[in-house]
Amino acid sequence: QVQLVESGGGLVQPGGSLRLSCAASGIIFSSKAMKWYRQAPGKQREFVATITPGGTTAYTDSAKGRFTISRDNAKNTVYLQMNSLKPEDTAVYYCYTYHYGNYWGQGTQVTVSS
């Protein structure tokens, strides 16, 4: 059974940083592309970042230069380091992978506010 468990969200002031983690189980983690999405109140879920099994990364334009996705295959964990956070980054952040179907974590709330 595939499980994705996010952690690391919270309340942070504008300009601050957070690191999100997503621990995966039930898959051969090192062989899977992993993605982060987010959903703000009243908006559709949107792509944030992805990392391939080989470590190639890609980001949505609003995350480039501020967010960094990384993975630790020994820990079956993918991370999202978020710097220079803005109020518009406020959202629930979800981890995602595909394994004969779509799998999402439960989400972790990130709130950027003074």
PDB file of C-alpha atoms in Angstrom:
ATOM      1  CA  GLN A   1       0.000   0.000   0.000  1.00  0.00           C
ATOM      2  CA  VAL A   2       1.409   3.344  -1.066  1.00  0.00           C
ATOM      3  CA  GLN A   3       1.545   6.008   1.629  1.00  0.00           C
ATOM      4  CA  LEU A   4       2.825   9.563   1.433  1.00  0.00           C
ATOM      5  CA  VAL A   5       3.090  11.535   4.665  1.00  0.00           C
ATOM      6  CA  GLU A   6       3.922  15.234   4.589  1.00  0.00           C
ATOM      7  CA  SER A   7       5.268  17.285   7.462  1.00  0.00           C
ATOM      8  CA  GLY A   8       6.969  20.599   8.117  1.00  0.00           C
ATOM      9  CA  GLY A   9       4.229  23.106   7.431  1.00  0.00           C
ATOM     10  CA  GLY A  10       3.394  25.983   9.724  1.00  0.00           C
ATOM     11  CA  LEU A  11       3.046  29.713  10.133  1.00  0.00           C
ATOM     12  CA  VAL A  12       5.933  31.853   8.901  1.00  0.00           C
ATOM     13  CA  GLN A  13       6.435  35.560   8.334  1.00  0.00           C
ATOM     14  CA  PRO A  14       6.958  36.942   4.827  1.00  0.00           C
ATOM     15  CA  GLY A  15      10.574  36.444   3.807  1.00  0.00           C
ATOM     16  CA  GLY A  16      10.930  33.406   6.039  1.00  0.00           C
ATOM     17  CA  SER A  17      11.737  29.811   5.220  1.00  0.00           C
ATOM     18  CA  LEU A  18      10.236  26.374   5.717  1.00  0.00           C
ATOM     19  CA  ARG A  19      11.295  22.882   4.726  1.00  0.00           C
ATOM     20  CA  LEU A  20       8.581  20.397   3.900  1.00  0.00           C
ATOM     21  CA  SER A  21       9.177  16.662   4.004  1.00  0.00           C
ATOM     22  CA  CYS A  22       7.280  13.793   2.426  1.00  0.00           C
ATOM     23  CA  ALA A  23       8.013  10.271   3.618  1.00  0.00           C
ATOM     24  CA  ALA A  24       7.002   7.544   1.178  1.00  0.00           C
ATOM     25  CA  SER A  25       6.311   3.864   1.710  1.00  0.00           C
ATOM     26  CA  GLY A  26       4.944   1.019  -0.385  1.00  0.00           C
ATOM     27  CA  ILE A  27       6.959   1.968  -3.461  1.00  0.00           C
ATOM     28  CA  ILE A  28      10.488   1.576  -4.761  1.00  0.00           C
ATOM     29  CA  PHE A  29      11.121   5.212  -3.934  1.00  0.00           C
ATOM     30  CA  SER A  30      14.371   5.556  -5.867  1.00  0.00           C
ATOM     31  CA  SER A  31      12.595   4.651  -9.114  1.00  0.00           C
ATOM     32  CA  LYS A  32       9.788   7.194  -8.799  1.00  0.00           C
ATOM     33  CA  ALA A  33       9.439  10.786  -9.869  1.00  0.00           C
ATOM     34  CA  MET A  34       8.102  12.822  -6.956  1.00  0.00           C
ATOM     35  CA  LYS A  35       6.152  16.038  -7.117  1.00  0.00           C
ATOM     36  CA  TRP A  36       4.893  18.805  -4.876  1.00  0.00           C
ATOM     37  CA  TYR A  37       1.578  20.531  -5.514  1.00  0.00           C
ATOM     38  CA  ARG A  38      -0.289  23.178  -3.559  1.00  0.00           C
ATOM     39  CA  GLN A  39      -3.868  24.341  -3.214  1.00  0.00           C
ATOM     40  CA  ALA A  40      -4.794  27.779  -1.933  1.00  0.00           C
ATOM     41  CA  PRO A  41      -8.280  28.513  -0.586  1.00  0.00           C
ATOM     42  CA  GLY A  42     -10.777  28.819  -3.416  1.00  0.00           C
ATOM     43  CA  LYS A  43      -8.229  27.844  -6.054  1.00  0.00           C
ATOM     44  CA  GLN A  44      -7.373  24.735  -8.008  1.00  0.00           C
ATOM     45  CA  ARG A  45      -4.486  22.534  -7.005  1.00  0.00           C
ATOM     46  CA  GLU A  46      -1.360  23.586  -8.878  1.00  0.00           C
ATOM     47  CA  PHE A  47       2.021  22.062  -9.656  1.00  0.00           C
ATOM     48  CA  VAL A  48       4.985  23.407  -7.688  1.00  0.00           C
ATOM     49  CA  ALA A  49       8.034  21.211  -8.312  1.00  0.00           C
ATOM     50  CA  THR A  50       9.152  17.800  -9.477  1.00  0.00           C
ATOM     51  CA  ILE A  51      12.257  15.633  -9.176  1.00  0.00           C
ATOM     52  CA  THR A  52      13.059  12.624 -11.347  1.00  0.00           C
ATOM     53  CA  PRO A  53      14.671   9.413 -10.114  1.00  0.00           C
ATOM     54  CA  GLY A  54      17.945  10.761 -11.486  1.00  0.00           C
ATOM     55  CA  GLY A  55      17.611  14.043  -9.643  1.00  0.00           C
ATOM     56  CA  THR A  56      16.541  16.341 -12.468  1.00  0.00           C
ATOM     57  CA  THR A  57      14.275  19.088 -11.153  1.00  0.00           C
ATOM     58  CA  ALA A  58      11.675  21.448 -12.556  1.00  0.00           C
ATOM     59  CA  TYR A  59       9.609  24.217 -10.999  1.00  0.00           C
ATOM     60  CA  THR A  60       6.623  26.384 -11.636  1.00  0.00           C
ATOM     61  CA  ASP A  61       7.697  29.915 -12.524  1.00  0.00           C
ATOM     62  CA  SER A  62       6.635  31.384  -9.184  1.00  0.00           C
ATOM     63  CA  ALA A  63       8.873  28.914  -7.318  1.00  0.00           C
ATOM     64  CA  LYS A  64      12.028  29.290  -9.411  1.00  0.00           C
ATOM     65  CA  GLY A  65      14.894  30.770  -7.455  1.00  0.00           C
ATOM     66  CA  ARG A  66      13.068  30.458  -4.128  1.00  0.00           C
ATOM     67  CA  PHE A  67      12.134  26.779  -3.747  1.00  0.00           C
ATOM     68  CA  THR A  68      14.380  23.726  -3.989  1.00  0.00           C
ATOM     69  CA  ILE A  69      13.139  20.167  -4.312  1.00  0.00           C
ATOM     70  CA  SER A  70      15.470  17.351  -3.287  1.00  0.00           C
ATOM     71  CA  ARG A  71      15.324  13.686  -2.379  1.00  0.00           C
ATOM     72  CA  ASP A  72      17.045  11.266  -0.029  1.00  0.00           C
ATOM     73  CA  ASN A  73      16.566   7.780  -1.429  1.00  0.00           C
ATOM     74  CA  ALA A  74      18.059   6.192   1.692  1.00  0.00           C
ATOM     75  CA  LYS A  75      15.258   7.756   3.738  1.00  0.00           C
ATOM     76  CA  ASN A  76      12.506   7.408   1.093  1.00  0.00           C
ATOM     77  CA  THR A  77      11.888  11.116   1.552  1.00  0.00           C
ATOM     78  CA  VAL A  78      11.430  14.091  -0.738  1.00  0.00           C
ATOM     79  CA  TYR A  79      11.883  17.638   0.506  1.00  0.00           C
ATOM     80  CA  LEU A  80      10.781  21.097  -0.510  1.00  0.00           C
ATOM     81  CA  GLN A  81      12.969  23.892   0.830  1.00  0.00           C
ATOM     82  CA  MET A  82      11.042  27.147   0.572  1.00  0.00           C
ATOM     83  CA  ASN A  83      12.849  30.452   1.018  1.00  0.00           C
ATOM     84  CA  SER A  84      11.765  34.072   0.661  1.00  0.00           C
ATOM     85  CA  LEU A  85       8.197  33.055   1.326  1.00  0.00           C
ATOM     86  CA  LYS A  86       5.391  35.365   0.263  1.00  0.00           C
ATOM     87  CA  PRO A  87       1.763  35.603   1.440  1.00  0.00           C
ATOM     88  CA  GLU A  88       0.693  34.189  -1.933  1.00  0.00           C
ATOM     89  CA  ASP A  89       2.562  30.970  -1.082  1.00  0.00           C
ATOM     90  CA  THR A  90      -0.082  30.279   1.567  1.00  0.00           C
ATOM     91  CA  ALA A  91      -1.680  26.942   0.694  1.00  0.00           C
ATOM     92  CA  VAL A  92      -1.950  23.296   1.600  1.00  0.00           C
ATOM     93  CA  TYR A  93       1.066  21.549   0.106  1.00  0.00           C
ATOM     94  CA  TYR A  94       0.714  17.996  -1.179  1.00  0.00           C
ATOM     95  CA  CYS A  95       3.214  15.334  -2.120  1.00  0.00           C
ATOM     96  CA  TYR A  96       2.377  13.220  -5.192  1.00  0.00           C
ATOM     97  CA  THR A  97       3.626  10.192  -7.048  1.00  0.00           C
ATOM     98  CA  TYR A  98       2.301   7.813  -9.674  1.00  0.00           C
ATOM     99  CA  HIS A  99       2.381   4.063  -9.106  1.00  0.00           C
ATOM    100  CA  TYR A 100      -0.246   2.313 -11.238  1.00  0.00           C
ATOM    101  CA  GLY A 101      -2.435   5.201 -10.158  1.00  0.00           C
ATOM    102  CA  ASN A 102      -2.291   8.646  -8.552  1.00  0.00           C
ATOM    103  CA  TYR A 103      -1.201   8.872  -4.934  1.00  0.00           C
ATOM    104  CA  TRP A 104      -1.396  11.984  -2.765  1.00  0.00           C
ATOM    105  CA  GLY A 105      -0.395  12.715   0.766  1.00  0.00           C
ATOM    106  CA  GLN A 106      -2.789  14.239   3.273  1.00  0.00           C
ATOM    107  CA  GLY A 107      -1.269  17.700   2.848  1.00  0.00           C
ATOM    108  CA  THR A 108       0.496  20.130   5.168  1.00  0.00           C
ATOM    109  CA  GLN A 109      -0.653  23.705   5.727  1.00  0.00           C
ATOM    110  CA  VAL A 110       1.734  26.556   4.984  1.00  0.00           C
ATOM    111  CA  THR A 111       0.633  30.012   6.090  1.00  0.00           C
ATOM    112  CA  VAL A 112       2.731  33.073   5.269  1.00  0.00           C
ATOM    113  CA  SER A 113       1.552  36.061   7.255  1.00  0.00           C
ATOM    114  CA  SER A 114       2.844  38.828   9.492  1.00  0.00           C
TER     115      SER A 114
END
